[in-house]
Short mmCIF file of C-alpha atoms and ligand atoms in Angstrom, two decimals:
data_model
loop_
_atom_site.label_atom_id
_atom_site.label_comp_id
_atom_site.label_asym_id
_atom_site.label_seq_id
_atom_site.Cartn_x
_atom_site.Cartn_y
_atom_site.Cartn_z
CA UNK A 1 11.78 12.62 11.12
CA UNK A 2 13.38 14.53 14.22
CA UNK A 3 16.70 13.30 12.95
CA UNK A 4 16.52 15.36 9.54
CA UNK A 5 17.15 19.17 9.98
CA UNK A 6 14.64 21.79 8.49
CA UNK A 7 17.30 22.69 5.75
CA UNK A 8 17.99 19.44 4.84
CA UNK A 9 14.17 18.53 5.20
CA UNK A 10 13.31 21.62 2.91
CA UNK A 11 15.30 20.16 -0.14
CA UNK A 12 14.01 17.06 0.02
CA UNK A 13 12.85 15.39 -3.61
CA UNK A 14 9.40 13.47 -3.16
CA UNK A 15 10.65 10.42 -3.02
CA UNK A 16 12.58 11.17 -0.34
CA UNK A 17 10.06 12.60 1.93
CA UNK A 18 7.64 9.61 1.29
CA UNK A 19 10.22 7.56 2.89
CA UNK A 20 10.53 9.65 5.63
CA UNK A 21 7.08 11.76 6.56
CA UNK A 22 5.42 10.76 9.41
CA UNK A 23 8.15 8.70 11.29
CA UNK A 24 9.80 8.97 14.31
CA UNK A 25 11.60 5.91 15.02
CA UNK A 26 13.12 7.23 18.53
CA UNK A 27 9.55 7.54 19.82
CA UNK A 28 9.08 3.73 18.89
CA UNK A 29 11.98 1.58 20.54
CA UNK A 30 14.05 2.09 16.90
CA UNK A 31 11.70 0.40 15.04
CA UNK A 32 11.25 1.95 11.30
CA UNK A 33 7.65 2.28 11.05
CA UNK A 34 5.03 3.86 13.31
CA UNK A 35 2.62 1.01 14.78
CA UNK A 36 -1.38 0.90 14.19
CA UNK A 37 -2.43 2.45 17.10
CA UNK A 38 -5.54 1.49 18.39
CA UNK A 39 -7.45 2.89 20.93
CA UNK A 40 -10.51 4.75 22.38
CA UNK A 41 -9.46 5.71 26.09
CA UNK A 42 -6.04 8.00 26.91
CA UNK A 43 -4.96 7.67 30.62
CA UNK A 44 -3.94 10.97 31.85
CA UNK A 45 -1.35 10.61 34.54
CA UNK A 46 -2.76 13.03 36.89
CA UNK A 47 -5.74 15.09 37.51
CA UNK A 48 -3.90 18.58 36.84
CA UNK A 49 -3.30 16.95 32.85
CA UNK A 50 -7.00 16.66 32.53
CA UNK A 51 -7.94 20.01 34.49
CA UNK A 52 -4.73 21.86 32.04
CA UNK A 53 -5.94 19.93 29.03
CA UNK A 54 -2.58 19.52 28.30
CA UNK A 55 -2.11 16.18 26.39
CA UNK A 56 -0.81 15.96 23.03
CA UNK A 57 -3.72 12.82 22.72
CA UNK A 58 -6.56 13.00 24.26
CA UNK A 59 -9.21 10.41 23.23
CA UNK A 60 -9.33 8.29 19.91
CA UNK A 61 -11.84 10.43 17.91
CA UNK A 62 -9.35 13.57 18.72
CA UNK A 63 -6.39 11.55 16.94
CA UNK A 64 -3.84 8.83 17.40
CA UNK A 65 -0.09 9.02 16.61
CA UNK A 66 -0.54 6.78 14.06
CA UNK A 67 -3.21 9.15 12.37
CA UNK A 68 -1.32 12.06 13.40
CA UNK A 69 1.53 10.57 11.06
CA UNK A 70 0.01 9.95 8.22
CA UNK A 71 -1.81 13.25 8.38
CA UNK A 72 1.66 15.54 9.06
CA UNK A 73 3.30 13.50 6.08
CA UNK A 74 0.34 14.21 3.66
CA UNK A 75 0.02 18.18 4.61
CA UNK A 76 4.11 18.21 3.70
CA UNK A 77 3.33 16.26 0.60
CA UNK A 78 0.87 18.44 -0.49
CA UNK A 79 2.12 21.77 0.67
CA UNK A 80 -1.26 22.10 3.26
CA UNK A 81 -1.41 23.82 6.53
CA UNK A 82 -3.18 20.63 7.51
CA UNK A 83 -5.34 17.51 6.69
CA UNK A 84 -7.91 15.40 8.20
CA UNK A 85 -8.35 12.15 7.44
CA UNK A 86 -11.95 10.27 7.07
CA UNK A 87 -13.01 6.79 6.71
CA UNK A 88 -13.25 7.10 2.96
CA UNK A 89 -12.77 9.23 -0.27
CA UNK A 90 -16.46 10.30 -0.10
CA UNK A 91 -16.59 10.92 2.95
CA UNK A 92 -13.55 13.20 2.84
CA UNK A 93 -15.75 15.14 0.11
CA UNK A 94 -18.60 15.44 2.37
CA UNK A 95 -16.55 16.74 5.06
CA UNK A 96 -14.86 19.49 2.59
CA UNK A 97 -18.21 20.49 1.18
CA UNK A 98 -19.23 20.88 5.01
CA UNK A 99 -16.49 23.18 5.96
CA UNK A 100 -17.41 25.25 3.05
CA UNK A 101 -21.59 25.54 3.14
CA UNK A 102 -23.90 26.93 5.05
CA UNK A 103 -28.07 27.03 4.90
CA UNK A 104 -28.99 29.48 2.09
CA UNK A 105 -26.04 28.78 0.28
CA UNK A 106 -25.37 28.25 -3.70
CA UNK A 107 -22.39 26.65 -4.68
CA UNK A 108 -20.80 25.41 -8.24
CA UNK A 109 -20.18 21.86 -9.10
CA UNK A 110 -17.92 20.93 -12.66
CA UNK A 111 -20.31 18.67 -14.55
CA UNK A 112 -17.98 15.49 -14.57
CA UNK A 113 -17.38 15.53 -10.90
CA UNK A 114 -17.42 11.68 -9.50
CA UNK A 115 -21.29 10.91 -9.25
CA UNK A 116 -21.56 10.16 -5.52
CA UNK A 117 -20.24 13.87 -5.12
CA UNK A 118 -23.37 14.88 -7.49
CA UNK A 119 -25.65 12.42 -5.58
CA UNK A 120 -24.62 14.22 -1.78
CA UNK A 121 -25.44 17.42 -3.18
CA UNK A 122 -28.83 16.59 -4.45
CA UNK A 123 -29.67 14.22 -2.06
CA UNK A 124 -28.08 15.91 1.22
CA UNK A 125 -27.21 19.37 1.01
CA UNK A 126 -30.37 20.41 -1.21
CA UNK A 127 -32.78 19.47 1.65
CA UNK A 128 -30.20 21.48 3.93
CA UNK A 129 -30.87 24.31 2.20
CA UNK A 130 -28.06 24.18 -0.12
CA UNK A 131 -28.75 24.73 -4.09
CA UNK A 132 -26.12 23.21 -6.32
CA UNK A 133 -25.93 24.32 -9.85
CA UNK A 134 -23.31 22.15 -12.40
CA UNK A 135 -21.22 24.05 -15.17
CA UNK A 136 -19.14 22.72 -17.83
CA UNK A 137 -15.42 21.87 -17.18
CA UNK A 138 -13.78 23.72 -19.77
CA UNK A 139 -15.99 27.27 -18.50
CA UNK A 140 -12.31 28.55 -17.39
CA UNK A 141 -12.73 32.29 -16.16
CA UNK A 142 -16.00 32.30 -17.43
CA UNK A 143 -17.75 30.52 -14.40
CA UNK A 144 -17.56 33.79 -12.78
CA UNK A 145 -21.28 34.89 -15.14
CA UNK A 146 -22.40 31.60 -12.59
CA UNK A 147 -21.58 33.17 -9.33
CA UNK A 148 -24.33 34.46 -7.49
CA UNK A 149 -24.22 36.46 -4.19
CA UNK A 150 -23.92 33.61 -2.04
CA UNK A 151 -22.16 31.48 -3.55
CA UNK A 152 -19.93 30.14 -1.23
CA UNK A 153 -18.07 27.02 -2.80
CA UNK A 154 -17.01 25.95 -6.39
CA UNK A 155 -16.35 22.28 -6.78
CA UNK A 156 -13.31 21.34 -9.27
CA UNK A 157 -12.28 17.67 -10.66
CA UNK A 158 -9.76 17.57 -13.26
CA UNK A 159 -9.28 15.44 -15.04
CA UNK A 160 -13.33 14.49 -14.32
CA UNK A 161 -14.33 11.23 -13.03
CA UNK A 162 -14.67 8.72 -16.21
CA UNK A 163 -14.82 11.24 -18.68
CA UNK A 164 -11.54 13.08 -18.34
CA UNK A 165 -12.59 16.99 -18.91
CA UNK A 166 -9.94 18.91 -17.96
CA UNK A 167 -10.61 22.13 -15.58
CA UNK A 168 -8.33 25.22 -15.58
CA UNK A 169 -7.90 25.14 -11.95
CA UNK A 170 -5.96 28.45 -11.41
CA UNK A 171 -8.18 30.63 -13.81
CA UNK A 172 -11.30 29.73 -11.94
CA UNK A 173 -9.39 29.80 -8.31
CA UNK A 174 -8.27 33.42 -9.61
CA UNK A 175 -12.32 34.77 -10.23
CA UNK A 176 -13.38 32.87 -7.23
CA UNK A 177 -10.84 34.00 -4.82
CA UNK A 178 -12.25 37.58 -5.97
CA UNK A 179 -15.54 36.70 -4.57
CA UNK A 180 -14.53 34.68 -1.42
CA UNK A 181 -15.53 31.38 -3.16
CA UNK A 182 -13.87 28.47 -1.55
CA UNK A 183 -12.27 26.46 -4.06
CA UNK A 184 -12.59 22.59 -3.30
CA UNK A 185 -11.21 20.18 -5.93
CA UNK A 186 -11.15 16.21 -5.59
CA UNK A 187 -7.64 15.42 -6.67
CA UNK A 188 -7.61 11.86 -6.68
CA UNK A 189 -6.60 11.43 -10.36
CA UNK A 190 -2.96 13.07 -10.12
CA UNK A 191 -2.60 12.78 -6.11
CA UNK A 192 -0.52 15.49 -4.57
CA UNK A 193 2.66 14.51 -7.07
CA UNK A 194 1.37 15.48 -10.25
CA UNK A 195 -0.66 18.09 -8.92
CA UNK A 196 0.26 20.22 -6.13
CA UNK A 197 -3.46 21.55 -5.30
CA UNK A 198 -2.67 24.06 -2.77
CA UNK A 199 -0.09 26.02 -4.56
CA UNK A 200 -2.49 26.11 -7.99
CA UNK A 201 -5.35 28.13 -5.70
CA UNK A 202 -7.35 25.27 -4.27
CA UNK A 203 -8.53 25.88 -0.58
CA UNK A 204 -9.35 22.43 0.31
CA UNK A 205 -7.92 19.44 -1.52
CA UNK A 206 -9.22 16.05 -1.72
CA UNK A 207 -7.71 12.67 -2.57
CA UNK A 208 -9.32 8.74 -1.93
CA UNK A 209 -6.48 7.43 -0.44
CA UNK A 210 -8.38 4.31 -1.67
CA UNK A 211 -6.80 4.48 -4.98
CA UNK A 212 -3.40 5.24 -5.29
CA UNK A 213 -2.23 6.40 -1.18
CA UNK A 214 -3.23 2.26 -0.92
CA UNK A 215 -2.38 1.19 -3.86
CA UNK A 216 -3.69 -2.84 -3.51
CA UNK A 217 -7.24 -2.56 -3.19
CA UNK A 218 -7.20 -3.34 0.16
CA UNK A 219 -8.40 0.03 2.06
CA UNK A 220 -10.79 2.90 2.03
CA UNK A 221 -9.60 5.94 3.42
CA UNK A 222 -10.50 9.98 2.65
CA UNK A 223 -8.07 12.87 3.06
CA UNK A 224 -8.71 16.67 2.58
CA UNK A 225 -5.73 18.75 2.94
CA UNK A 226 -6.35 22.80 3.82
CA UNK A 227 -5.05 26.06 3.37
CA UNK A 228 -4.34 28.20 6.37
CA UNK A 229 -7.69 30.10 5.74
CA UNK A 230 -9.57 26.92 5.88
CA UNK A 231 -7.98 24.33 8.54
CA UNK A 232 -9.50 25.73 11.29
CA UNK A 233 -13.01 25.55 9.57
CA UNK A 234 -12.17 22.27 8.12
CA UNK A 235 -10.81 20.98 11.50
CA UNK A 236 -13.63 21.95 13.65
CA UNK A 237 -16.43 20.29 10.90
CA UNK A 238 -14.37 17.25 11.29
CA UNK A 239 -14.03 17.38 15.70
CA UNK A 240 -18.24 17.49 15.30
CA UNK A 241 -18.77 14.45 13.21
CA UNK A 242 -15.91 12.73 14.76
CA UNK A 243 -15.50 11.04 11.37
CA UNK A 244 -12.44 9.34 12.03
CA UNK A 245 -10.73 5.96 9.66
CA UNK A 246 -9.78 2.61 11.33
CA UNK A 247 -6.86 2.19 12.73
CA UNK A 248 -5.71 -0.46 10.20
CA UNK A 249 -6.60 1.32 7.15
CA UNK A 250 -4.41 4.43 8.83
CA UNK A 251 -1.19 2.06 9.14
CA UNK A 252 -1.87 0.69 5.42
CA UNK A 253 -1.63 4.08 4.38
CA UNK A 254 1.06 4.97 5.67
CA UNK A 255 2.68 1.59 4.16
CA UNK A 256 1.06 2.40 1.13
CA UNK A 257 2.92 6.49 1.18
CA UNK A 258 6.39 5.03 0.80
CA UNK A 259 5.95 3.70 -2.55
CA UNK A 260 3.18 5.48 -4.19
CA UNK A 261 5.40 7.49 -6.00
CA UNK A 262 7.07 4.62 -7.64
CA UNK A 263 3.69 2.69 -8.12
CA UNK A 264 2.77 6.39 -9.56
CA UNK A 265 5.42 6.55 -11.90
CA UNK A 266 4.74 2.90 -12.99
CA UNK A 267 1.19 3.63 -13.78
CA UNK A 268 1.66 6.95 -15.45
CA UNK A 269 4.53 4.68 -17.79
CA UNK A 270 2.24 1.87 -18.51
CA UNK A 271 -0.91 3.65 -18.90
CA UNK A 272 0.85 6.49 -21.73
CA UNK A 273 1.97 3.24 -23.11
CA UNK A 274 -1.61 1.28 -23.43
CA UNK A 275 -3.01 4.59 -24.55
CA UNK A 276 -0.85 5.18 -26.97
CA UNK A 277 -1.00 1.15 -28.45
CA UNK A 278 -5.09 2.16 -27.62
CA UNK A 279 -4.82 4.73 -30.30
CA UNK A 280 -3.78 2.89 -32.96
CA UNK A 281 -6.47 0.27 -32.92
CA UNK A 282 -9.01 0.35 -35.37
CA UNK A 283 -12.00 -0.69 -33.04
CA UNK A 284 -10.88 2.62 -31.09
CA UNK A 285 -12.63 5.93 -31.79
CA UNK A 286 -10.62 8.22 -29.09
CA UNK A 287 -8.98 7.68 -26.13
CA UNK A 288 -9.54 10.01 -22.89
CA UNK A 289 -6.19 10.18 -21.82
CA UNK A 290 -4.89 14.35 -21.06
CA UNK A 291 -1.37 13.11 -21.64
CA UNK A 292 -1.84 12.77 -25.06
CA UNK A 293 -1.59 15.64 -27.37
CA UNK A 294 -5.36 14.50 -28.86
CA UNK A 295 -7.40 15.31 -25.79
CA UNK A 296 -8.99 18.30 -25.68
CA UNK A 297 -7.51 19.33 -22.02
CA UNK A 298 -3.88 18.41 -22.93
CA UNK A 299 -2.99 21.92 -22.94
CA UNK A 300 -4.14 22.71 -19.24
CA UNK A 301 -3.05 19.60 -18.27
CA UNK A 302 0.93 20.40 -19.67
CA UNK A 303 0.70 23.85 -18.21
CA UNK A 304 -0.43 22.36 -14.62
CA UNK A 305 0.44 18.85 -13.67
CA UNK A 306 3.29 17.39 -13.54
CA UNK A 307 2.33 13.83 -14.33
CA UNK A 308 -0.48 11.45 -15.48
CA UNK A 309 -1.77 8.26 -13.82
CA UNK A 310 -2.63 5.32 -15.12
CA UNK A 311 -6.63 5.49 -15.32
CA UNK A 312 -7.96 6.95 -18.74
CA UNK A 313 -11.21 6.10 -21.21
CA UNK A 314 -11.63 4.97 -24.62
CA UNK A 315 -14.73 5.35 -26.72
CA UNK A 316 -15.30 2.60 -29.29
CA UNK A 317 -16.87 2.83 -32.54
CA UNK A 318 -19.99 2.25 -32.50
CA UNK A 319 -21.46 -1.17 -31.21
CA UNK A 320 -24.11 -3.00 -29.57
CA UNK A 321 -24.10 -3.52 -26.31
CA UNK A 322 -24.00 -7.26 -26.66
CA UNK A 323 -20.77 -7.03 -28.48
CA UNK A 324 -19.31 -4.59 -25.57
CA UNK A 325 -20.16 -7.61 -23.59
CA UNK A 326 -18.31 -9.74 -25.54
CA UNK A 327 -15.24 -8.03 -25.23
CA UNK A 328 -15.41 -7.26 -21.82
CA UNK A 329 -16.40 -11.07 -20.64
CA UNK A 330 -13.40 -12.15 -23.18
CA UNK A 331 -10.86 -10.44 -21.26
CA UNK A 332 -8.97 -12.79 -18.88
CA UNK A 333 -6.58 -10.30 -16.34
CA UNK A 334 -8.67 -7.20 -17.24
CA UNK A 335 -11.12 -7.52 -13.86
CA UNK A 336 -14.71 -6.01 -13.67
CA UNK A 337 -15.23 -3.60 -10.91
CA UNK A 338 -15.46 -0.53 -9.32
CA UNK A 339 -12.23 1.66 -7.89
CA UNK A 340 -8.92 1.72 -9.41
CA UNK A 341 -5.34 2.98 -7.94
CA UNK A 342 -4.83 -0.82 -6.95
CA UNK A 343 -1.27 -2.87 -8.42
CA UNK A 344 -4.54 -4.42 -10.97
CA UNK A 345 -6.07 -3.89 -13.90
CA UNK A 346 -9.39 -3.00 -14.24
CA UNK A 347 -11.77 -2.02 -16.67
CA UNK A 348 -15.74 -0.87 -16.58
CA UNK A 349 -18.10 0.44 -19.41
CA UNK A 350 -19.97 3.60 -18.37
CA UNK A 351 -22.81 6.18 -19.86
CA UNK A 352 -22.61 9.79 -18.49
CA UNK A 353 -25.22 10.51 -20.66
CA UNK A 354 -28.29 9.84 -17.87
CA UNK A 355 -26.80 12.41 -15.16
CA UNK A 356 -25.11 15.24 -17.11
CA UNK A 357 -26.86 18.53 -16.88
CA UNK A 358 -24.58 21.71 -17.81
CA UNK A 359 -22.56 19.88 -20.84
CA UNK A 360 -24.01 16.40 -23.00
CA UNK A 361 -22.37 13.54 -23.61
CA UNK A 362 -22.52 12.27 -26.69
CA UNK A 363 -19.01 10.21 -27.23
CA UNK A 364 -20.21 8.68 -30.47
CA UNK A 365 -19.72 4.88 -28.93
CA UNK A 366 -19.45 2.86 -26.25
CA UNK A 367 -17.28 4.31 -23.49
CA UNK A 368 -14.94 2.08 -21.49
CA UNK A 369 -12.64 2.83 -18.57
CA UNK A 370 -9.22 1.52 -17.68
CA UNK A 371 -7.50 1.22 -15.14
CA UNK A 372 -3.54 0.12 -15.97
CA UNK A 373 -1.89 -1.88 -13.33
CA UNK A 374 1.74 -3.08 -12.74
CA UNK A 375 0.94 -6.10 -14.56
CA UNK A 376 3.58 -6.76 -17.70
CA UNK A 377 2.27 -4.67 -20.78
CA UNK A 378 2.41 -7.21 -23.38
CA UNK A 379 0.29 -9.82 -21.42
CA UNK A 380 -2.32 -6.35 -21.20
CA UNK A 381 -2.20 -5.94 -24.65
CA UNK A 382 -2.78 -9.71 -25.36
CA UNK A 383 -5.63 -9.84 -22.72
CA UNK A 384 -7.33 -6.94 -24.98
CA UNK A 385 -6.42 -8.58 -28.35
CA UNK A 386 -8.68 -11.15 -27.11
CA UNK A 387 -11.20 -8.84 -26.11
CA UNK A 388 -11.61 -7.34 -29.73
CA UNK A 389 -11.26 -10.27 -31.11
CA UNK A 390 -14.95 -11.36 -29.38
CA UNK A 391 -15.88 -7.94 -30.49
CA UNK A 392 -15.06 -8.23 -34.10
CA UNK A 393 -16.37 -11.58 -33.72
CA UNK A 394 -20.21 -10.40 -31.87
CA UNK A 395 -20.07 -7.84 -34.97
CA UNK A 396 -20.47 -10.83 -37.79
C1 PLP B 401 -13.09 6.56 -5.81
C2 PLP B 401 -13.22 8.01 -5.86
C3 PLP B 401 -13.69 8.71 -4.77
C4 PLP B 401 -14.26 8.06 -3.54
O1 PLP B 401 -13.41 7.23 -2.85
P1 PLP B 401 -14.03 6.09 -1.89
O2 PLP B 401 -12.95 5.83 -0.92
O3 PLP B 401 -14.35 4.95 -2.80
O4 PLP B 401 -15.26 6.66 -1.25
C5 PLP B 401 -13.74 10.08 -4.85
N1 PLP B 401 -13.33 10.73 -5.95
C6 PLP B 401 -12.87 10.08 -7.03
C7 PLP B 401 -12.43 10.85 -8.21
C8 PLP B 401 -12.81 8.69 -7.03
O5 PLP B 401 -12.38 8.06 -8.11
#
């Protein structure tokens, strides 16, 4: 966006920038948007540009205009000195968590962080050397009586994956700023527009630009976005394991980034709106949504994010799981399946209960997630009005 002076640039509302981060169309014959670049080998034109190491592009693990767009418009987006982008939302975590650890190491995981994060911990960085120990979302301030001398990274999720805990991410950046703690949190749930990570204390911000950067279930990408402190460390973590996305997945992203803030918006509208019609149902015990006033977290999430999205839980009252099954096989546009952040509507039942260790969970019911897409309301509300109609029905 050469065109677009720093003043102007400065001022620019979100939506705004999304439509104009990360392209350049005077580099690209005019056209709007930046091409997939492809591409292992970069021909230097003479031998004093490889002696001087001066190209801006060097080889296809060290970055591609393509990814070099999508990774200077996500850094403005979320206020970052910088971001890397890996081949998927894990693997963006692993990368963070590798910036931040070292052999010997202790470091501080919220108990409803997204259970592959648990599962790399335990089944990765333990053998490493690395001891993780969990605590319970809502510890606030108090997870500094969990800090031990070298503890060296706290890992935040809010709201957590399924469950919907809230964390109070600038108390617990405050105590572990005190001690040097990197603060990591995976903010896939409110993306960079309903939660600017950087400027609430986190060091190194994740988001699975699978789910909403995409937005059509056809992608998986990972990007962690850095302080100043922590590019460099970040950077140089992600040069050794050359963990670089696909070309393709890089240009759908970018496609993707010009409307996720309306596809946001649209999910935040519709989900508030199904959670809300949720509430009222008599086969619902609670819905897990922060928005509404109900939830435990509401308060911390008012206070900090600007927005909701349009994934949330409800518990049910209790049930067997044969009438769960019911409901969910009724359900005609409501899909099965894993992921969310997509223009369609998903929805999966889920137990916390086997992997839990600082906090239980004991919802009371069966627990169901939902994911609202940009499918008409009414024909979402129908599609469940048939589901608890097999579940009333299984209950006889
Ligand atoms: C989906 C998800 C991820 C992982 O993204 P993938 O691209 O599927 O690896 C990480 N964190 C959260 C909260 C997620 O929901």
């Amino acid at each position: 966006m050469t065109k677009i002076s720093k003043e102007t640039r400065q001022k620019l509302k979100t939506r705004t920038l999304l439509a104009h981060a990360g392209r350049n169309p005077e580099e690209q014959f005019g056209f709007v948007n930046m091409p997939a670049y492809r591409g292992s080998t970069v021909i230097y034109p003479d031998a004093a540009a490889i002696r001087k190491g001066t190209m801006r592009f060097v080889y296809g693990t060290k970055g591609t205009p393509s990814t070099e767009a999508l990774e200077n418009a996500w850094s403005e987006l979320s206020g970052a000195a910088g971001t890397v982008i890996a081949p998927s939302g894990l693997a963006a975590i692993t990368l963070a968590l590798m910036a931040a650890v070292k052999a010997g190491d202790h470091i501080l995981v919220t108990d409803s962080a997204y259970r592959p994060t648990r599962n790399f911990c335990e089944g990765f960085l333990k053998p490493m050397g690395v001891e993780t120990s969990y605590f319970d979302p809502y510890a606030g301030a108090s997870v500094a009586n969990l800090f031990r001398p070298n503890t060296t990274a706290i890992v935040l999720e809010a709201p957590g994956s399924q469950s919907f805990e809230m964390n109070d991410v600038p108390a617990i950046a405050q105590v572990a700023h005190e001690q040097q703690i990197c603060v990591i949190m995976d903010n896939t749930w409110a993306t960079p527009i309903f939660f600017p990570p950087h400027e609430r204390g986190v060091d190194l911000a994740i988001e699975a630009g699978t789910k909403y950067l995409s937005g059509h279930s056809d992608i998986l990408l990972g990007l962690v976005s850095a302080t100043p402190q922590w590019l460099p460390k970040l950077r140089r973590v992600y040069d050794l394991f050359a963990m670089t996305p696909g070309p393709e997945d890089v240009f759908l992203a970018l496609r993707g980034l010009r409307t996720m803030e309306l596809r946001l918006r649209e999910a935040e509208r519709q989900g508030l709106e199904m959670a809300r019609w949720l509430a009222t149902r008599p086969e619902v015990k609670e819905v897990l949504h922060p928005a509404l006033p109900s939830h435990p977290g509401h308060d911390i999430w008012r206070r900090d994010f600007s927005g909701s999205s349009g994934l949330f839980s409800i518990i049910l009252h209790p049930a067997p799981d044969s009438a769960v099954d019911a409901l969910l096989d009724a359900l005609e546009l409501f899909a099965m399946g894993y992921s969310w952040g997509g223009y369609e509507s998903l929805i999966i039942p889920f137990d916390c209960k086997p992997y839990r260790t600082a906090t239980q969970w004991n919802p009371g019911g069966p627990a169901l997630r939902l994911q609202i897409g940009l499918e008409h309301i009414d024909d979402l509300k129908a599609d469940l009005d048939r589901g608890f109609a097999a579940l009333k029905n299984a209950m006889k």
